[in-house]
């Protein structure tokens, strides 16, 4: 049995932290749960840069925010250790490897997607993605839907988006209103359950321990909070104004900046929750990509490290390529530029939320509770994710189906069987996402080459 260290580790240099955050950007597979687990094991257990309680305290705050909680947690810890630049470095390195890799895969997909081998791999991955989304709905729902009221909200959200095509922001707003009212009438039904509670485990003294005083740069002052909020809003407004100046407000890049800014504020419940909104905008409203391409993009996003919301980089790349924003002779440049715009506007709010709210969080080390409106939003998110799984299954099992004739064409029985097998592997046999995707890709390739 390993003896618990008696003294905290030596202070960490910015260079050492840079190396860790860069490494994390390349190995952060497994979605937010896996990424948070990786950070906990490395930063709390092995390196002891931060204590268990301070880690969970930061995580509780990130769970309340819209946006990818894993990258926000990295920004928070980087900021707490090495001031503003530490947070920026941690956050940027978290998604930068994924951004470049996804841009490359998007180009291969658009330029060579019709090659039989590539088409076969994608044929196998699509059922896996359908199963992964359905599994995500079950995983979130099993934690969030603790009573009949929350299950009713989830069912209403599903019906609203599936049957009436209600916009995702309206569903979020409606759920928040129901939660606010329900929290007053029946507060016991809108308490958050299954949250990230404190742990009694200890791996020895940490650099930022339970009772370590808050560093000067992280202490709350109205001036500091106001400054970071003003700077964040100014950066966002300047970037959007520059795009509008170059291409006009209706230009594709400007509209992407505006759209993904809104999407970044709606990602309660993780990437799966905001995907229906991205679909509504990217596919139905702007026509940047098609429904099947959206499924392919999620498949590529699942196979790369970094937060799953990086699928927006694929959406942007395909949109820039499709709209030929720089002309027919500069398709890769158009795709890369649009991908960069989508990524920038998606992640900018996460940095602002941490730099503005971090000092408030550090002013108290008590647990942060979910509010009743946020609990209701989380319940609604489950219904929205189920709708997403239904949408993906429809496109995968009836690829020739349309809104007017949803079951047109032949039923893809092999894809349906592969979906069931993938879900069983995730749910019953507890396989990881990457092995399931790899196995489905191999089976799909073999089937298409033989059939």
XYZ file of C-alpha atoms in Angstrom:
451
model
C 0.000 0.000 0.000
C 1.428 3.360 -1.035
C 2.124 5.733 1.822
C 0.309 9.085 1.676
C 2.797 11.958 1.086
C 3.266 14.292 4.057
C 4.150 17.445 2.128
C 2.649 19.164 -0.920
C 4.494 18.913 -4.251
C 6.875 21.592 -5.474
C 5.355 24.660 -7.163
C 4.387 24.063 -10.789
C 5.932 26.239 -13.491
C 3.955 27.572 -16.413
C 6.072 25.400 -18.701
C 5.195 22.216 -16.805
C 1.516 23.142 -16.834
C 1.729 23.886 -20.589
C 3.083 20.386 -21.190
C 0.263 18.767 -19.237
C -2.543 20.744 -20.909
C -1.060 19.991 -24.344
C -0.907 16.280 -23.520
C -4.513 16.380 -22.300
C -5.612 17.945 -25.586
C -4.294 14.902 -27.468
C -5.612 12.165 -25.159
C -8.941 13.589 -23.951
C -11.215 10.933 -25.438
C -14.345 9.610 -23.791
C -16.591 12.671 -23.600
C -16.917 14.987 -20.594
C -17.153 12.177 -18.031
C -13.956 10.602 -19.319
C -12.154 13.942 -19.586
C -13.117 14.986 -16.048
C -12.016 11.570 -14.790
C -8.643 11.989 -16.534
C -8.106 15.402 -14.938
C -9.117 14.105 -11.526
C -6.746 11.164 -11.689
C -3.818 13.266 -12.898
C -4.303 16.595 -11.096
C -5.832 15.379 -7.806
C -4.464 11.870 -7.309
C -1.098 11.780 -9.084
C 0.282 15.324 -9.309
C -1.667 16.801 -6.351
C -1.941 20.226 -7.956
C -5.396 20.701 -6.429
C -7.285 18.963 -3.618
C -10.350 16.782 -4.053
C -12.702 19.305 -2.463
C -11.393 22.284 -4.423
C -11.582 20.235 -7.654
C -15.206 19.268 -7.008
C -16.078 22.795 -5.931
C -14.841 24.109 -9.286
C -16.661 21.297 -11.103
C -19.948 22.140 -9.373
C -19.703 25.667 -10.762
C -18.855 24.445 -14.266
C -21.842 22.088 -14.191
C -24.118 25.097 -13.711
C -22.820 26.871 -16.804
C -23.811 26.521 -20.440
C -20.953 25.108 -22.438
C -18.621 22.095 -22.184
C -17.951 21.566 -18.479
C -14.684 19.656 -18.971
C -12.944 22.481 -20.829
C -14.372 25.003 -18.365
C -12.915 22.976 -15.504
C -9.517 23.003 -17.247
C -9.759 26.784 -17.702
C -10.707 27.201 -14.039
C -7.793 25.149 -12.704
C -5.336 26.756 -15.135
C -6.547 30.217 -14.090
C -6.385 29.385 -10.390
C -2.798 28.172 -10.725
C -1.321 30.629 -13.228
C -3.637 33.600 -13.501
C -5.408 34.623 -16.732
C -2.775 33.266 -19.113
C -2.857 29.942 -17.305
C -6.593 29.675 -17.932
C -6.268 30.693 -21.578
C -3.466 28.182 -22.191
C -5.385 25.353 -20.481
C -8.561 26.056 -22.430
C -6.989 26.589 -25.846
C -4.756 23.526 -25.636
C -7.759 21.461 -24.585
C -9.473 21.907 -27.959
C -6.680 22.947 -30.356
C -5.448 19.433 -31.308
C -9.053 18.369 -31.883
C -9.713 21.441 -34.031
C -6.830 20.758 -36.439
C -7.570 17.033 -36.567
C -11.280 17.608 -37.215
C -10.506 20.174 -39.938
C -8.294 17.577 -41.629
C -10.947 14.867 -41.323
C -13.606 17.252 -42.650
C -11.489 17.912 -45.738
C -10.914 14.168 -46.279
C -14.645 13.578 -45.837
C -15.648 16.200 -48.412
C -12.874 15.468 -50.899
C -12.820 11.663 -50.693
C -16.108 10.676 -49.013
C -17.297 8.861 -52.102
C -14.304 6.480 -52.084
C -15.704 2.981 -51.330
C -13.437 2.357 -48.335
C -14.313 5.691 -46.721
C -18.003 5.214 -47.484
C -17.889 1.741 -45.913
C -16.311 3.016 -42.714
C -18.924 5.770 -42.431
C -21.680 3.228 -43.120
C -20.601 1.325 -40.032
C -20.024 4.370 -37.827
C -23.499 5.892 -38.356
C -25.373 3.128 -36.458
C -22.786 3.431 -33.677
C -23.491 7.158 -33.389
C -27.238 6.482 -33.185
C -26.612 4.040 -30.324
C -24.247 6.483 -28.588
C -26.840 9.266 -28.627
C -29.536 6.926 -27.308
C -27.150 5.742 -24.596
C -26.428 9.369 -23.685
C -30.164 9.980 -23.274
C -30.442 6.990 -20.948
C -27.337 7.965 -18.964
C -28.453 11.562 -18.417
C -32.086 10.591 -17.872
C -31.268 7.995 -15.223
C -29.595 10.726 -13.163
C -31.879 13.664 -13.935
C -35.422 12.237 -14.064
C -35.897 11.418 -10.393
C -39.663 11.911 -10.197
C -42.843 12.173 -12.250
C -42.678 15.948 -12.647
C -39.241 15.835 -14.246
C -40.217 12.887 -16.443
C -43.267 14.847 -17.600
C -41.053 17.793 -18.556
C -38.799 15.454 -20.558
C -41.811 13.942 -22.359
C -43.245 17.390 -23.124
C -39.906 18.537 -24.532
C -39.744 15.470 -26.784
C -43.262 16.044 -28.108
C -42.595 19.772 -28.608
C -39.503 19.296 -30.755
C -40.544 16.036 -32.469
C -44.180 16.763 -33.311
C -44.283 20.561 -33.428
C -40.678 21.456 -34.356
C -40.496 23.957 -31.481
C -37.098 25.747 -31.520
C -34.652 24.550 -28.901
C -34.268 27.990 -27.224
C -38.033 28.113 -26.693
C -37.939 24.675 -25.053
C -35.121 25.801 -22.735
C -37.019 28.967 -21.814
C -40.265 27.074 -21.237
C -38.536 24.508 -19.029
C -36.865 27.267 -17.017
C -40.242 28.935 -16.395
C -41.801 25.622 -15.339
C -38.850 24.977 -13.044
C -39.054 28.428 -11.463
C -42.769 27.982 -10.733
C -42.384 24.359 -9.669
C -39.511 25.251 -7.360
C -41.880 27.463 -5.402
C -44.900 25.150 -5.442
C -43.146 21.798 -4.956
C -39.451 22.463 -4.200
C -38.795 18.836 -3.218
C -39.498 17.761 -6.815
C -36.960 20.165 -8.286
C -33.978 19.460 -6.071
C -30.881 18.458 -7.973
C -29.990 14.830 -7.535
C -26.957 12.803 -8.339
C -24.648 15.768 -8.349
C -20.917 15.804 -7.775
C -20.698 15.591 -4.042
C -17.611 15.960 -1.925
C -15.406 13.001 -1.265
C -13.545 12.037 1.878
C -10.613 10.527 -0.016
C -7.210 12.125 0.282
C -4.062 11.648 -1.728
C -1.926 13.868 0.469
C -1.429 17.636 0.725
C -2.005 19.512 -2.528
C -0.600 22.750 -3.887
C -4.116 24.181 -3.773
C -5.427 22.404 -0.715
C -8.775 22.579 1.061
C -7.687 25.469 3.263
C -5.170 27.125 0.965
C -6.013 30.860 0.845
C -7.410 32.098 -2.437
C -4.575 33.675 -4.457
C -4.726 37.424 -4.963
C -5.634 37.265 -8.651
C -8.656 35.043 -7.861
C -10.184 37.179 -5.117
C -13.523 38.773 -5.793
C -13.729 42.491 -6.536
C -16.409 44.256 -8.542
C -13.706 45.990 -10.568
C -12.119 42.668 -11.586
C -15.453 41.078 -12.495
C -16.543 44.141 -14.461
C -13.244 44.348 -16.318
C -13.295 40.731 -17.468
C -16.950 40.977 -18.492
C -16.289 44.151 -20.479
C -13.194 42.710 -22.172
C -15.005 39.490 -23.082
C -17.968 41.327 -24.582
C -15.617 43.693 -26.432
C -13.645 40.804 -27.985
C -16.878 39.139 -29.104
C -18.342 42.360 -30.526
C -15.093 43.308 -32.306
C -14.744 39.862 -33.910
C -18.355 39.930 -35.100
C -17.979 43.509 -36.382
C -14.864 42.576 -38.372
C -16.723 39.699 -40.017
C -19.668 41.972 -40.808
C -17.322 44.585 -42.289
C -15.696 42.018 -44.562
C -18.762 40.075 -45.710
C -21.809 42.024 -44.557
C -24.230 40.979 -41.850
C -25.826 38.343 -44.097
C -22.438 36.882 -45.063
C -21.924 33.224 -44.191
C -19.052 33.838 -41.755
C -20.927 36.627 -39.956
C -24.038 34.502 -39.608
C -21.916 31.628 -38.306
C -20.400 33.916 -35.690
C -23.827 35.075 -34.573
C -25.398 31.610 -34.665
C -22.633 29.831 -32.734
C -22.590 32.630 -30.156
C -26.223 31.783 -29.414
C -25.517 28.050 -29.501
C -22.740 28.499 -26.911
C -25.267 29.954 -24.465
C -27.690 27.044 -24.881
C -25.448 24.063 -24.172
C -27.030 23.125 -20.831
C -26.648 19.380 -20.505
C -23.640 19.020 -22.780
C -23.056 18.759 -26.490
C -25.850 16.269 -27.139
C -28.362 18.803 -25.852
C -27.335 21.580 -28.226
C -26.988 19.361 -31.308
C -30.708 19.664 -32.144
C -30.322 23.452 -32.124
C -27.239 23.220 -34.339
C -29.213 20.913 -36.627
C -32.161 23.299 -36.799
C -29.889 26.194 -37.692
C -27.173 24.542 -39.764
C -29.409 22.188 -41.751
C -32.908 23.662 -41.866
C -32.349 27.418 -41.632
C -28.973 28.172 -43.201
C -28.461 25.065 -45.347
C -24.778 24.768 -44.440
C -24.998 20.972 -44.497
C -27.504 18.126 -44.838
C -29.004 15.850 -42.194
C -26.865 12.837 -43.160
C -23.770 15.059 -43.124
C -24.676 16.100 -39.576
C -24.641 12.431 -38.540
C -21.278 11.944 -40.260
C -19.920 15.011 -38.456
C -20.948 13.655 -35.080
C -19.308 10.361 -35.993
C -16.035 12.150 -36.768
C -16.371 14.193 -33.587
C -16.725 11.018 -31.531
C -13.444 9.667 -32.952
C -11.310 12.713 -32.094
C -10.035 13.937 -28.713
C -11.413 17.075 -27.094
C -14.970 18.123 -26.247
C -17.738 16.658 -28.399
C -19.066 20.158 -29.070
C -16.083 20.377 -31.443
C -18.540 18.977 -33.983
C -19.261 22.667 -34.647
C -15.869 22.777 -36.383
C -17.167 20.177 -38.841
C -20.425 22.080 -39.330
C -18.469 25.258 -40.031
C -16.049 23.517 -42.402
C -18.820 21.923 -44.454
C -20.757 25.205 -44.474
C -17.799 27.235 -45.716
C -17.015 24.597 -48.353
C -20.658 24.271 -49.477
C -21.246 28.027 -49.710
C -17.895 28.525 -51.478
C -17.389 31.718 -49.481
C -14.012 32.379 -51.122
C -14.949 31.036 -54.556
C -14.785 27.563 -56.138
C -10.968 27.547 -56.223
C -10.433 28.034 -52.485
C -12.704 25.429 -50.922
C -10.248 24.223 -48.277
C -9.463 27.790 -47.198
C -13.185 28.562 -47.004
C -13.848 25.461 -44.922
C -10.925 26.125 -42.577
C -11.902 29.771 -42.053
C -15.518 28.865 -41.326
C -14.397 26.094 -38.982
C -12.198 28.569 -37.089
C -15.088 31.058 -36.804
C -17.459 28.393 -35.463
C -14.869 27.234 -32.929
C -13.951 30.740 -31.755
C -17.506 31.872 -31.095
C -18.457 28.562 -29.477
C -15.649 28.584 -26.911
C -15.196 32.301 -26.185
C -18.101 32.385 -23.676
C -16.525 29.548 -21.656
C -13.415 31.647 -21.000
C -15.535 34.670 -20.070
C -17.749 32.646 -17.716
C -14.734 31.332 -15.790
C -12.789 34.600 -15.606
C -15.897 36.539 -14.567
C -17.479 33.949 -12.265
C -14.355 32.296 -10.869
C -13.684 35.000 -8.254
C -17.299 34.744 -7.111
C -16.921 30.977 -6.700
C -13.612 31.360 -4.876
C -15.202 33.759 -2.414
C -16.871 30.750 -0.781
C -15.937 27.094 -0.648
C -19.476 25.938 0.123
C -21.261 23.693 -2.357
C -23.056 25.372 -5.262
C -26.580 23.983 -5.764
C -28.538 23.529 -8.966
C -31.443 25.915 -9.150
C -34.970 24.648 -9.809
C -35.045 26.201 -13.334
C -31.777 24.482 -14.219
C -33.074 21.155 -12.920
C -36.105 21.529 -15.210
C -33.864 22.451 -18.150
C -31.805 19.307 -17.562
C -35.009 17.242 -17.642
C -36.095 18.888 -20.910
C -32.672 18.154 -22.360
C -33.322 14.418 -21.956
C -36.410 14.660 -24.171
C -34.465 16.672 -26.739
C -31.690 14.064 -26.851
C -34.205 11.256 -27.344
C -35.564 13.206 -30.307
C -32.035 13.451 -31.677
C -31.631 9.678 -31.406
C -34.933 9.165 -33.250
C -33.831 11.598 -35.951
C -30.498 9.820 -36.415
C -32.129 6.367 -36.459
C -34.567 7.518 -39.140
C -31.798 8.801 -41.403
C -29.656 5.706 -40.841
C -32.394 3.079 -41.210
C -34.345 4.825 -44.002
C -31.626 6.822 -45.826
C -34.000 7.646 -48.702
C -36.772 8.886 -46.420
C -38.003 12.461 -46.654
C -40.323 14.620 -44.556
C -43.135 13.945 -47.035
C -42.389 10.209 -47.250
C -40.487 9.306 -44.074
C -40.315 5.566 -44.800
C -39.529 5.736 -48.495
C -36.951 3.372 -49.929
C -35.578 0.141 -48.531
C -35.186 -0.422 -44.795
C -31.494 -0.774 -43.875
C -31.867 -3.897 -41.749
C -28.116 -4.331 -41.335
C -27.759 -0.787 -39.986
C -30.627 -1.460 -37.559
C -28.953 -4.636 -36.300
C -25.635 -2.818 -35.935
C -27.382 -0.060 -33.943
C -28.881 -2.620 -31.540
C -25.526 -4.387 -31.183
C -23.713 -1.094 -30.504
C -26.252 -0.085 -27.861
C -25.962 -3.486 -26.188
C -22.174 -3.149 -26.155
C -22.451 0.253 -24.438
C -25.343 -0.491 -22.087
C -25.039 -4.168 -21.217
C -21.339 -4.917 -21.657
C -19.969 -1.474 -20.664
C -17.656 -1.112 -23.658
C -16.083 2.294 -24.250
C -17.192 4.589 -27.070
C -13.956 4.274 -29.060
C -13.944 0.429 -29.185
C -17.610 0.439 -30.232
C -16.973 2.957 -33.014
C -13.889 1.044 -34.167
C -15.715 -2.275 -34.260
C -18.712 -0.802 -36.106
C -16.406 0.900 -38.624
C -14.654 -2.407 -39.328
C -17.952 -4.302 -39.663
C -19.395 -1.607 -41.919
C -16.347 -1.639 -44.162
C -16.404 -5.433 -44.458
C -20.142 -5.490 -45.167
C -19.958 -2.841 -47.895
C -16.999 -4.524 -49.581
C -18.747 -7.907 -49.545
C -22.308 -6.748 -50.348
